[in-house]
Short mmCIF file of C-alpha atoms in Angstrom, two decimals:
data_model
loop_
_atom_site.label_atom_id
_atom_site.label_comp_id
_atom_site.label_asym_id
_atom_site.label_seq_id
_atom_site.Cartn_x
_atom_site.Cartn_y
_atom_site.Cartn_z
CA MET A 296 12.56 26.15 20.72
CA ARG A 297 10.35 27.71 23.35
CA LEU A 298 7.40 27.48 20.99
CA ASP A 299 8.09 23.82 20.40
CA ALA A 300 8.23 23.10 24.09
CA THR A 301 4.94 24.89 24.67
CA LEU A 302 3.32 22.92 21.90
CA VAL A 303 4.59 19.73 23.40
CA LEU A 304 3.12 20.56 26.79
CA ALA A 305 -0.15 21.72 25.30
CA ALA A 306 -0.66 18.92 22.87
CA PHE A 307 0.55 15.90 24.73
CA VAL A 308 -1.88 13.86 26.71
CA ALA A 309 -0.23 11.60 29.18
CA THR A 310 -2.07 8.36 29.55
CA SER A 311 -1.72 5.46 31.86
CA ALA A 312 -2.50 1.85 31.33
CA GLY A 313 -5.23 0.19 33.26
CA ALA A 314 -8.08 1.34 31.05
CA ALA A 315 -10.48 -1.40 30.04
CA GLY A 316 -8.81 -3.72 27.55
CA GLY A 317 -5.38 -2.24 28.22
CA GLU A 318 -3.71 -5.56 28.99
CA GLY A 319 0.06 -5.22 28.83
CA CYS A 320 -0.04 -1.78 27.26
CA PRO A 321 2.98 0.51 27.72
CA GLU A 322 2.45 2.65 30.80
CA ASP A 323 4.64 5.63 30.06
CA ALA A 324 3.67 6.14 26.44
CA ALA A 325 2.58 9.53 25.10
CA TRP A 326 0.19 9.95 22.23
CA PRO A 327 -0.59 12.67 19.72
CA ALA A 328 -3.73 14.62 20.60
CA GLU A 329 -5.59 16.44 17.83
CA ASP A 330 -2.35 16.50 15.88
CA TRP A 331 1.26 15.48 16.34
CA PRO A 332 3.25 17.94 18.44
CA THR A 333 6.27 19.16 16.55
CA ALA A 334 9.90 19.85 17.31
CA VAL A 335 10.94 20.38 13.70
CA GLU A 336 12.61 23.75 14.18
CA ALA A 337 14.45 22.65 17.31
CA VAL A 338 15.86 19.61 15.53
CA ARG A 339 16.83 21.66 12.48
CA ALA A 340 18.66 24.12 14.72
CA ALA A 341 20.45 21.32 16.55
CA ARG A 342 21.38 19.22 13.48
CA PRO A 343 21.51 21.50 10.44
CA ALA A 344 24.02 19.39 8.51
CA GLU A 345 22.14 16.12 8.98
CA VAL A 346 18.82 17.73 8.07
CA LYS A 347 20.35 19.24 4.95
CA SER A 348 21.86 15.89 3.90
CA LEU A 349 18.49 14.19 4.26
CA GLU A 350 16.72 16.91 2.31
CA ARG A 351 19.31 16.86 -0.45
CA TYR A 352 19.04 13.10 -0.85
CA ALA A 353 15.24 12.78 -0.65
CA PHE A 354 14.09 15.95 -2.36
CA THR A 355 16.49 16.59 -5.25
CA LEU A 356 14.65 15.93 -8.51
CA ASP A 357 16.51 14.36 -11.39
CA GLY A 358 15.69 16.10 -14.68
CA LEU A 359 12.22 17.00 -15.86
CA ASP A 360 9.26 15.78 -13.82
CA ALA A 361 7.63 14.29 -16.93
CA ALA A 362 10.62 11.98 -17.41
CA ARG A 363 9.78 10.31 -14.08
CA ARG A 364 13.41 9.67 -13.26
CA GLY A 365 15.25 9.30 -9.99
CA ILE A 366 14.06 9.85 -6.43
CA ARG A 367 10.72 11.67 -6.32
CA THR A 368 9.65 12.22 -2.72
CA ASP A 369 6.14 13.53 -2.11
CA GLY A 370 6.40 13.60 1.67
CA LEU A 371 8.75 12.65 4.50
CA VAL A 372 7.71 12.72 8.15
CA ILE A 373 9.79 11.53 11.10
CA VAL A 374 8.36 11.04 14.58
CA HIS A 375 10.82 10.57 17.44
CA ARG A 376 9.63 9.86 20.98
CA GLY A 377 6.18 11.16 20.03
CA LEU A 378 7.22 14.42 18.39
CA VAL A 379 7.45 15.25 14.70
CA THR A 380 11.14 16.02 14.24
CA PHE A 381 11.24 16.32 10.45
CA GLU A 382 8.48 17.09 7.99
CA ARG A 383 8.72 18.13 4.39
CA TYR A 384 6.62 17.68 1.28
CA GLY A 385 7.33 17.91 -2.44
CA ARG A 386 5.69 17.93 -5.86
CA GLY A 387 2.51 19.70 -4.78
CA PHE A 388 1.79 17.54 -1.71
CA GLY A 389 1.30 18.96 1.79
CA PRO A 390 0.45 17.93 5.35
CA GLY A 391 -3.24 17.69 4.47
CA THR A 392 -2.84 15.69 1.24
CA ARG A 393 -3.59 11.98 1.26
CA HIS A 394 -1.19 9.67 -0.53
CA LEU A 395 -1.80 6.27 -2.10
CA GLY A 396 -0.15 3.58 -0.01
CA TRP A 397 -0.15 0.80 -2.61
CA SER A 398 1.17 -2.28 -0.74
CA VAL A 399 1.48 -0.35 2.53
CA SER A 400 -2.20 -1.31 2.52
CA LYS A 401 -1.18 -4.90 3.29
CA SER A 402 0.22 -3.98 6.70
CA VAL A 403 -2.95 -1.98 7.39
CA THR A 404 -4.99 -5.05 6.44
CA SER A 405 -2.95 -7.15 8.85
CA ALA A 406 -4.02 -4.76 11.60
CA LEU A 407 -7.66 -5.04 10.51
CA ALA A 408 -7.31 -8.80 10.83
CA GLY A 409 -5.79 -8.19 14.27
CA VAL A 410 -8.80 -6.12 15.25
CA ALA A 411 -11.11 -8.96 14.20
CA VAL A 412 -9.01 -11.43 16.20
CA ALA A 413 -9.10 -9.12 19.23
CA ARG A 414 -12.90 -9.02 18.90
CA GLY A 415 -12.96 -12.81 18.98
CA VAL A 416 -14.65 -13.13 15.60
CA LEU A 417 -11.62 -14.32 13.60
CA ARG A 418 -9.23 -17.15 14.44
CA LEU A 419 -5.91 -17.61 12.67
CA GLY A 420 -6.14 -21.40 12.64
CA ASP A 421 -9.53 -21.42 10.94
CA SER A 422 -10.01 -22.47 7.34
CA ILE A 423 -10.92 -19.60 5.05
CA CYS A 424 -14.01 -21.66 4.19
CA ARG A 425 -15.38 -20.76 7.61
CA TYR A 426 -15.68 -17.18 6.38
CA LEU A 427 -15.82 -17.29 2.58
CA ALA A 428 -17.67 -19.27 -0.06
CA ALA A 429 -14.52 -20.92 -1.42
CA PRO A 430 -14.10 -24.04 -3.57
CA GLN A 431 -13.69 -27.15 -1.41
CA GLU A 432 -10.11 -27.69 -2.57
CA ARG A 433 -9.13 -24.29 -1.09
CA CYS A 434 -10.36 -25.13 2.41
CA GLY A 435 -6.85 -26.18 3.52
CA ILE A 436 -5.89 -22.51 3.48
CA THR A 437 -6.12 -20.89 6.91
CA VAL A 438 -6.25 -17.25 7.94
CA ARG A 439 -2.67 -17.62 9.19
CA HIS A 440 -1.53 -18.73 5.74
CA LEU A 441 -2.95 -15.55 4.25
CA LEU A 442 -1.27 -13.45 6.94
CA GLU A 443 2.07 -15.13 6.25
CA TRP A 444 1.77 -15.14 2.43
CA THR A 445 1.85 -18.92 2.30
CA SER A 446 -1.55 -19.79 0.79
CA GLY A 447 0.16 -21.74 -1.99
CA LEU A 448 -2.11 -20.16 -4.60
CA ASP A 449 -0.53 -19.78 -8.03
CA TRP A 450 0.09 -16.06 -8.29
CA THR A 451 2.30 -13.75 -10.36
CA GLU A 452 3.04 -10.46 -8.63
CA SER A 453 4.29 -8.21 -11.42
CA TYR A 454 3.49 -4.61 -12.25
CA GLU A 455 3.70 -2.17 -15.10
CA GLY A 456 6.74 -2.54 -17.32
CA GLN A 457 6.44 -6.33 -17.30
CA ALA A 458 4.19 -8.67 -19.28
CA HIS A 459 0.76 -7.39 -18.35
CA GLN A 460 -1.13 -10.53 -19.24
CA ALA A 461 0.99 -12.61 -16.90
CA SER A 462 0.30 -10.35 -13.93
CA SER A 463 -2.19 -11.73 -11.43
CA VAL A 464 -2.24 -8.47 -9.48
CA LEU A 465 -3.05 -6.33 -12.53
CA ALA A 466 -5.74 -8.81 -13.56
CA MET A 467 -7.21 -8.62 -10.05
CA LEU A 468 -7.17 -4.83 -9.69
CA TYR A 469 -7.92 -3.70 -13.24
CA GLY A 470 -8.63 -6.74 -15.43
CA VAL A 471 -10.85 -9.78 -15.34
CA GLY A 472 -10.84 -9.91 -11.54
CA ARG A 473 -11.72 -6.34 -10.74
CA ARG A 474 -15.45 -6.67 -10.08
CA ASP A 475 -15.06 -9.47 -7.53
CA MET A 476 -11.46 -9.58 -6.44
CA ALA A 477 -11.88 -12.23 -3.73
CA GLY A 478 -13.68 -14.50 -6.21
CA PHE A 479 -10.85 -13.99 -8.67
CA VAL A 480 -8.17 -14.93 -6.13
CA LEU A 481 -10.08 -18.03 -5.05
CA ALA A 482 -10.34 -19.13 -8.68
CA GLN A 483 -6.55 -19.33 -9.02
CA GLY A 484 -4.94 -22.73 -9.07
CA ALA A 485 -2.70 -24.11 -6.33
CA ARG A 486 1.06 -24.09 -6.78
CA ASP A 487 2.08 -25.39 -3.36
CA ALA A 488 0.42 -26.96 -0.35
CA PRO A 489 -0.74 -24.23 2.07
CA GLY A 490 2.06 -23.28 4.45
CA ALA A 491 4.78 -25.03 2.46
CA ARG A 492 6.34 -22.09 0.69
CA TRP A 493 6.43 -18.32 1.02
CA SER A 494 5.30 -16.31 -1.99
CA TYR A 495 4.55 -12.60 -2.05
CA SER A 496 0.96 -12.20 -3.19
CA SER A 497 -1.49 -9.33 -3.29
CA GLY A 498 -4.06 -12.10 -3.66
CA ASP A 499 -3.33 -13.44 -0.18
CA SER A 500 -3.58 -9.91 1.27
CA LEU A 501 -6.83 -9.23 -0.55
CA LEU A 502 -8.29 -12.51 0.75
CA LEU A 503 -7.16 -11.56 4.26
CA ALA A 504 -9.14 -8.31 3.97
CA ALA A 505 -12.10 -10.28 2.63
CA VAL A 506 -11.96 -12.81 5.47
CA ALA A 507 -11.67 -10.09 8.14
CA GLY A 508 -14.55 -8.20 6.52
CA ARG A 509 -16.82 -11.25 6.38
CA ALA A 510 -15.97 -12.20 9.97
CA MET A 511 -16.80 -8.71 11.26
CA ALA A 512 -19.99 -8.51 9.18
CA ALA A 513 -21.13 -11.89 10.47
CA ALA A 514 -20.68 -10.53 14.00
CA GLY A 515 -22.95 -7.62 13.18
CA ALA A 516 -20.39 -4.92 12.36
CA GLY A 517 -21.45 -2.39 9.74
CA PRO A 518 -19.31 -1.57 6.70
CA GLY A 519 -17.65 1.29 8.59
CA TRP A 520 -15.87 -1.05 11.03
CA PRO A 521 -12.30 -0.36 9.78
CA TRP A 522 -12.89 3.26 10.79
CA THR A 523 -14.76 2.77 14.04
CA GLU A 524 -12.45 -0.03 15.22
CA LEU A 525 -9.05 1.12 13.94
CA PHE A 526 -8.70 4.43 12.10
CA ASP A 527 -10.95 6.59 14.30
CA PRO A 528 -9.46 5.48 17.65
CA LEU A 529 -6.02 6.35 16.25
CA GLY A 530 -7.25 9.73 15.03
CA MET A 531 -6.48 8.81 11.39
CA ARG A 532 -9.14 11.11 10.03
CA SER A 533 -7.69 11.06 6.52
CA ALA A 534 -7.83 7.25 6.16
CA VAL A 535 -9.50 5.94 2.99
CA LEU A 536 -9.78 2.25 2.10
CA GLU A 537 -11.47 1.49 -1.18
CA ARG A 538 -13.69 -1.46 -2.10
CA ASP A 539 -14.35 -3.40 -5.26
CA ALA A 540 -17.82 -3.51 -6.82
CA ALA A 541 -18.61 -6.63 -4.74
CA GLY A 542 -17.90 -4.68 -1.54
CA THR A 543 -14.58 -6.31 -0.60
CA LEU A 544 -11.98 -3.98 0.90
CA VAL A 545 -9.07 -3.64 -1.52
CA GLY A 546 -6.76 -4.37 1.39
CA SER A 547 -3.86 -5.29 -0.85
CA SER A 548 -3.47 -1.94 -2.55
CA HIS A 549 -5.91 0.91 -2.13
CA PHE A 550 -5.34 2.44 1.31
CA TYR A 551 -4.77 6.20 1.45
CA ALA A 552 -3.84 8.59 4.24
CA THR A 553 -1.73 11.64 4.94
CA PRO A 554 1.86 10.87 5.99
CA ARG A 555 1.05 12.22 9.48
CA ASP A 556 -1.78 9.70 9.77
CA MET A 557 0.43 6.93 8.40
CA ALA A 558 2.79 7.81 11.25
CA ARG A 559 -0.09 7.23 13.68
CA PHE A 560 -0.48 3.75 12.21
CA GLY A 561 3.25 3.13 12.71
CA TRP A 562 2.99 4.42 16.26
CA LEU A 563 0.26 1.87 17.03
CA PHE A 564 2.76 -0.88 16.23
CA LEU A 565 5.59 0.88 18.04
CA GLU A 566 3.39 0.88 21.15
CA ASP A 567 2.70 -2.86 20.86
CA GLY A 568 -0.77 -2.47 19.35
CA CYS A 569 -2.05 -0.11 22.04
CA TRP A 570 -3.45 3.39 21.75
CA ARG A 571 -3.94 5.61 24.78
CA GLY A 572 -3.69 2.62 27.04
CA ARG A 573 -6.36 0.73 25.16
CA ARG A 574 -5.42 -2.50 23.46
CA ILE A 575 -6.42 -2.37 19.77
CA LEU A 576 -4.45 -5.42 18.57
CA PRO A 577 -4.22 -8.65 20.56
CA ALA A 578 -1.37 -9.03 23.08
CA GLY A 579 1.57 -10.58 21.24
CA TRP A 580 0.27 -9.60 17.81
CA VAL A 581 3.04 -7.11 17.03
CA ARG A 582 5.77 -9.52 18.15
CA GLN A 583 4.37 -12.26 15.92
CA ALA A 584 3.89 -9.84 13.02
CA THR A 585 7.58 -9.03 13.13
CA GLU A 586 8.93 -12.57 13.23
CA VAL A 587 10.46 -13.98 10.07
CA SER A 588 7.95 -15.98 8.02
CA PRO A 589 8.11 -19.68 9.03
CA PRO A 590 9.11 -21.12 5.62
CA LEU A 591 12.02 -18.68 5.48
CA ARG A 592 13.09 -19.59 8.98
CA ALA A 593 13.06 -23.17 7.80
CA GLY A 594 15.62 -22.32 5.16
CA SER A 595 13.88 -21.45 1.92
CA PRO A 596 15.58 -18.41 0.42
CA PRO A 597 14.10 -14.91 0.78
CA PRO A 598 12.52 -13.50 -2.37
CA ALA A 599 15.05 -10.70 -2.71
CA PRO A 600 18.13 -9.62 -0.75
CA ASP A 601 16.35 -6.69 0.88
CA ALA A 602 13.04 -8.44 1.47
CA VAL A 603 12.61 -10.46 4.66
CA PRO A 604 8.90 -10.85 5.33
CA GLY A 605 6.97 -11.04 8.55
CA ARG A 606 3.17 -11.01 8.64
CA GLN A 607 2.38 -8.42 5.96
CA TRP A 608 5.43 -6.42 7.15
CA TRP A 609 9.06 -6.28 5.98
CA LEU A 610 11.81 -6.87 8.50
CA ASN A 611 15.39 -5.74 8.91
CA ARG A 612 16.48 -9.10 10.22
CA PRO A 613 18.48 -11.95 8.75
CA ALA A 614 16.10 -14.52 7.30
CA THR A 615 17.84 -17.36 9.15
CA LYS A 616 20.14 -17.49 12.16
CA ARG A 617 23.08 -18.49 10.02
CA GLY A 618 21.84 -16.63 6.98
CA ARG A 619 22.87 -13.41 5.41
CA SER A 620 22.98 -10.09 7.23
CA ALA A 621 20.02 -7.80 7.82
CA PRO A 622 18.71 -6.23 4.61
CA TRP A 623 19.09 -2.55 5.60
CA PRO A 624 22.69 -2.09 6.79
CA GLY A 625 23.30 0.63 9.34
CA VAL A 626 19.68 0.53 10.51
CA PRO A 627 18.75 -1.11 13.86
CA GLU A 628 17.80 -4.75 13.38
CA ASP A 629 14.49 -4.32 15.16
CA ALA A 630 13.27 -2.00 12.36
CA TYR A 631 10.37 -3.13 10.24
CA ALA A 632 8.35 -1.51 7.50
CA ALA A 633 5.14 -1.38 5.55
CA ARG A 634 6.27 -0.89 1.96
CA GLY A 635 4.45 -0.04 -1.24
CA HIS A 636 5.04 0.38 -4.94
CA TRP A 637 6.74 3.61 -6.09
CA GLY A 638 8.55 4.05 -2.78
CA GLN A 639 5.88 4.20 -0.07
CA ALA A 640 7.03 3.24 3.42
CA ILE A 641 6.02 3.35 7.08
CA VAL A 642 9.10 2.36 9.07
CA VAL A 643 8.90 1.47 12.77
CA ILE A 644 12.08 1.39 14.88
CA PRO A 645 11.14 0.44 18.46
CA SER A 646 14.68 0.67 19.85
CA LEU A 647 14.89 4.31 18.73
CA GLN A 648 11.24 5.15 19.53
CA MET A 649 11.05 6.37 15.95
CA VAL A 650 8.60 6.13 13.04
CA ILE A 651 9.60 7.27 9.56
CA VAL A 652 7.02 7.78 6.82
CA ARG A 653 8.09 8.32 3.25
CA VAL A 654 5.68 8.69 0.32
CA GLY A 655 6.78 9.18 -3.23
CA ASP A 656 6.36 8.57 -6.90
CA ASP A 657 9.52 6.65 -7.80
CA ARG A 658 8.75 5.17 -11.19
CA ASP A 659 12.43 4.34 -11.46
CA GLU A 660 12.21 1.63 -8.77
CA GLY A 661 15.94 1.20 -8.23
CA ALA A 662 16.64 4.88 -7.71
CA LEU A 663 15.93 5.14 -3.99
CA GLY A 664 18.46 3.54 -1.68
CA PHE A 665 16.07 2.51 1.08
CA ALA A 666 18.72 1.80 3.72
CA ARG A 667 20.55 5.01 2.84
CA LEU A 668 17.35 7.02 3.21
CA LEU A 669 16.72 5.43 6.60
CA ARG A 670 20.27 6.08 7.81
CA LEU A 671 20.00 9.74 6.80
CA ALA A 672 16.53 9.99 8.36
CA ILE A 673 17.67 8.48 11.66
CA ALA A 674 20.61 10.89 11.84
CA ALA A 675 18.44 13.90 11.00
CA GLY A 676 15.36 13.01 12.98
CA LYS A 677 16.66 12.41 16.51
CA LEU A 678 15.62 14.86 19.18
CA PRO A 679 18.57 16.87 20.54
CA MET B 55 -13.71 -10.47 -60.55
CA ARG B 56 -10.02 -11.09 -60.51
CA LYS B 57 -9.33 -7.45 -61.05
CA ARG B 58 -11.41 -6.61 -57.98
CA ALA B 59 -9.97 -9.34 -55.82
CA LYS B 60 -6.53 -7.87 -55.79
CA PRO B 61 -7.47 -4.52 -54.24
CA VAL B 62 -9.62 -6.32 -51.67
CA ALA B 63 -6.75 -8.59 -50.72
CA ALA B 64 -4.42 -5.65 -50.59
CA ALA B 65 -6.88 -3.72 -48.44
CA ALA B 66 -7.20 -6.69 -46.10
CA ALA B 67 -3.45 -6.89 -45.81
CA VAL B 68 -3.24 -3.18 -45.07
CA LEU B 69 -6.06 -3.50 -42.56
CA ALA B 70 -4.27 -6.40 -40.90
CA ALA B 71 -1.08 -4.40 -40.72
CA ILE B 72 -2.80 -1.35 -39.29
CA VAL B 73 -5.29 -2.96 -36.92
CA VAL B 74 -4.49 -6.55 -36.09
CA ALA B 75 -0.73 -6.32 -35.66
CA PRO B 76 -0.86 -3.45 -33.14
CA LEU B 77 -3.70 -5.18 -31.27
CA ALA B 78 -1.66 -8.35 -31.11
CA ALA B 79 1.30 -6.34 -29.91
CA LEU B 80 -0.85 -4.76 -27.22
CA GLY B 81 -1.87 -8.17 -25.98
CA VAL B 82 -5.52 -7.81 -26.93
CA VAL B 83 -5.71 -11.30 -28.36
CA PRO B 84 -6.38 -13.48 -25.33
CA GLY B 85 -3.86 -16.14 -24.50
CA LEU B 86 -1.27 -14.77 -26.85
CA LYS B 87 1.16 -13.47 -24.25
CA GLY B 88 0.03 -14.71 -20.87
CA ARG B 89 -2.44 -16.42 -18.64
CA TYR B 90 -5.15 -13.77 -18.22
CA ALA B 91 -7.67 -12.72 -20.82
CA ASN B 92 -7.16 -9.05 -20.21
CA GLY B 93 -5.32 -7.10 -22.84
CA ASP B 94 -3.52 -3.86 -22.33
CA PRO B 95 -6.45 -1.67 -23.47
CA GLU B 96 -8.71 -3.24 -20.84
CA LEU B 97 -6.13 -2.77 -18.10
CA ALA B 98 -5.37 0.74 -19.32
CA VAL B 99 -8.96 2.01 -19.23
CA ALA B 100 -9.69 0.47 -15.83
CA TYR B 101 -6.42 1.69 -14.33
CA ARG B 102 -6.85 5.22 -15.63
CA ALA B 103 -10.52 5.51 -14.72
CA LYS B 104 -10.00 4.26 -11.16
CA GLU B 105 -6.73 6.02 -10.41
CA THR B 106 -7.82 9.31 -11.96
CA CYS B 107 -10.98 9.19 -9.85
CA SER B 108 -8.99 8.52 -6.67
CA CYS B 109 -6.41 11.14 -7.58
CA LEU B 110 -9.08 13.82 -8.04
CA TRP B 111 -11.32 13.07 -5.07
CA VAL B 112 -9.20 11.10 -2.59
CA LEU B 113 -5.83 12.78 -3.07
CA GLU B 114 -7.72 15.92 -4.08
CA ARG B 115 -5.06 16.88 -6.60
CA GLU B 116 -5.67 19.01 -9.68
CA GLU B 117 -6.72 17.42 -12.96
CA ALA B 118 -3.49 18.15 -14.82
CA TYR B 119 -1.48 16.39 -12.12
CA CYS B 120 -3.86 13.43 -12.12
CA ARG B 121 -3.70 13.02 -15.88
CA ALA B 122 0.08 12.95 -15.76
CA TRP B 123 0.21 10.73 -12.66
CA THR B 124 -2.01 8.05 -14.20
CA GLU B 125 -0.38 8.03 -17.61
CA ALA B 126 0.58 4.47 -18.41
CA SER B 127 2.35 2.66 -21.19
CA PRO B 128 1.00 1.92 -23.75
CA ASP B 129 -0.81 5.25 -23.57
CA VAL B 130 -4.02 4.16 -25.31
CA ALA B 131 -6.71 5.38 -22.90
CA ARG B 132 -8.58 8.67 -23.24
CA VAL B 133 -9.99 10.06 -20.02
CA GLU B 134 -13.17 12.10 -19.48
CA VAL B 135 -13.86 13.70 -16.11
CA ASP B 136 -17.42 14.41 -14.97
CA ALA B 137 -16.61 16.70 -12.07
CA ALA B 138 -20.24 17.33 -11.11
CA GLY B 139 -21.08 13.62 -10.95
CA ARG B 140 -17.62 12.68 -9.64
CA ILE B 141 -17.28 10.06 -12.35
CA VAL B 142 -14.28 9.27 -14.55
CA ARG B 143 -14.68 7.42 -17.83
CA ALA B 144 -11.81 6.06 -19.86
CA ARG B 145 -11.91 4.71 -23.41
CA ALA B 146 -9.43 2.99 -25.67
CA LEU B 147 -9.53 1.88 -29.30
CA VAL B 148 -13.34 2.21 -29.53
CA LEU B 149 -14.04 -1.16 -27.89
CA TRP B 150 -12.78 -0.69 -24.36
CA THR B 151 -14.37 1.49 -21.71
CA ALA B 152 -14.27 1.69 -17.94
CA GLN B 153 -15.91 3.93 -15.39
CA ALA B 154 -15.00 4.77 -11.82
CA ARG B 155 -17.22 6.64 -9.40
CA PHE B 156 -16.44 8.44 -6.15
CA VAL B 157 -18.47 6.79 -3.40
CA ASP B 158 -17.76 8.71 -0.20
CA ALA B 159 -15.04 10.15 1.99
CA ARG B 160 -14.12 6.77 3.49
CA SER B 161 -14.51 4.40 0.56
CA GLY B 162 -13.02 6.63 -2.13
CA CYS B 163 -13.62 5.40 -5.68
CA VAL B 164 -14.95 2.16 -7.09
CA LEU B 165 -14.61 0.68 -10.55
CA GLU B 166 -18.06 -0.07 -11.91
#
C-alpha cells in the first residue's frame, strides 16, 4: 500500500484549468503522466472476494482454446479516480500488447470528427458533398447524420457466420469495396431519407472518418493528424489506425491500442473532452455524444434490447422516457461504452469516476454477460 | 464417337460435382446468394492477409497465434508470411489471392 501511495504521488500531475483552449474543463482533474499510476495491490488487499469473483468470471476458459467457446478475455483494466485498480491479461496478451478494437474504432472516429469540429474545419450541419466527391443524390446526407447513424444508406451489418454475400461490412473491408471504402459506401443505394431512421452501419462510421480526414487535409493537416491532434496529446503511444489503399482511415473497424491506452481514450470522455486542462473536443460534445439518437427518442424501436445508441457510443439509458429500462441493469445509468466485435469495450461511468476496458476474443458472441461483467468490475475496481 | 461421348459426359458430371458445386456452395458465383459480387474465397484471402499482417506487426503476436486467430470458415485460404518484407499473401482455390503489407507504426497494415 505504501508503494502504491508513493507511485500515486510521484506519477500524478495536478493540473488546473485556464490553459489556452481550456474552456469549461474540469479544474480538479488528475491525469496519468508517463503511465497510469496503480493501486492494484491495495484494492486486491481491500476487496479480495470481489476481485476473485471478477477474475473467475472474466478469465475462466471454457474447454480447449481451439474450440473458441465461452468467455475469452485478453485484457481487463479498470481505472477509478485516475488510478488503475484492476489489471489482468490472458491468452498471451500483456500491458504492452495492442488489441484490435473492431467497432470500438467508431467511438474513436467520433472523437476525430470532434477534433475537426474543434479546429473549425468541419461542421455537423454541412452536406457530405462539401468534403467528399459524392453522387448528387447523396448530398442530403450531413456530417451529423453520419455521426448519428442515420444516413439512410442501404446497408447490411452482418459478420462471419451469416450470409457473407449479403454483408455490406464484409464487402467494404475485405471484398469489392476494400480498395476504396468511402467510394464503396457512397455507391450504396438509399433505404430511407437522411435522418429519418436509425440504422447501425460501419459504412456511416467509415464515411465519418473520410469526411473528417478530407476536412483536416483541406485545412493543411498532414496524414499524421489523428496522432498529433488526439492520440499524442493523450499519451496513447500505442495507437494504430489503419487506412485502405485509397488512404481513407478505416475508422469503422481497424483501430488498435493497448488496454491502458484505451483507458486514456475513455478518460478523455470522462473529463468532458479535456486533457490536462486543454480542450480537445468541443464544449458540449461529450454531452451530445451520450444523448439517445434522435429517431429513437422519437419512438422508433432500438435495434436490440441492450443497444441504445448515442453518437458512435452505446448508452445505458432507456431509449425513450416511457420506454423500457436501461440496457445494463445494476450499472449506473450515466454509463456509456465503445463496443466492438468479439467483446471489445471501453466503458465510461462519470458518476463513479471509473473507466473499464475489456478486450477479448469471444467468438461465441452470447457468452459474455456484459452487464454482469460491469457489475463485477464496479464492485472489484473501487478504491478502498 | 458415341462410345467416347459417354466418358466425356461422365467426366463433365464428375467435374461439375467436384468443382462447380462446392464453388456454388461457397458463394463464388456472383449474385447467387446475396447482393455483393464477392464470394467466400475472395473475402477469405483478403481477411486472412490483412488480419494476419496486423496480428504479426501491430499486435506483435507470434505466427502460430496469428494463424489460429485469423482462421475463418470456410477455411479455404493458405497464408504465406514474408517476415523480412513484412508482407502477408493469402491464396485460395488457385484463382484468389490477396496481399497485405505493413506500412508503419501508426498506419499498421494495408490491403493492396
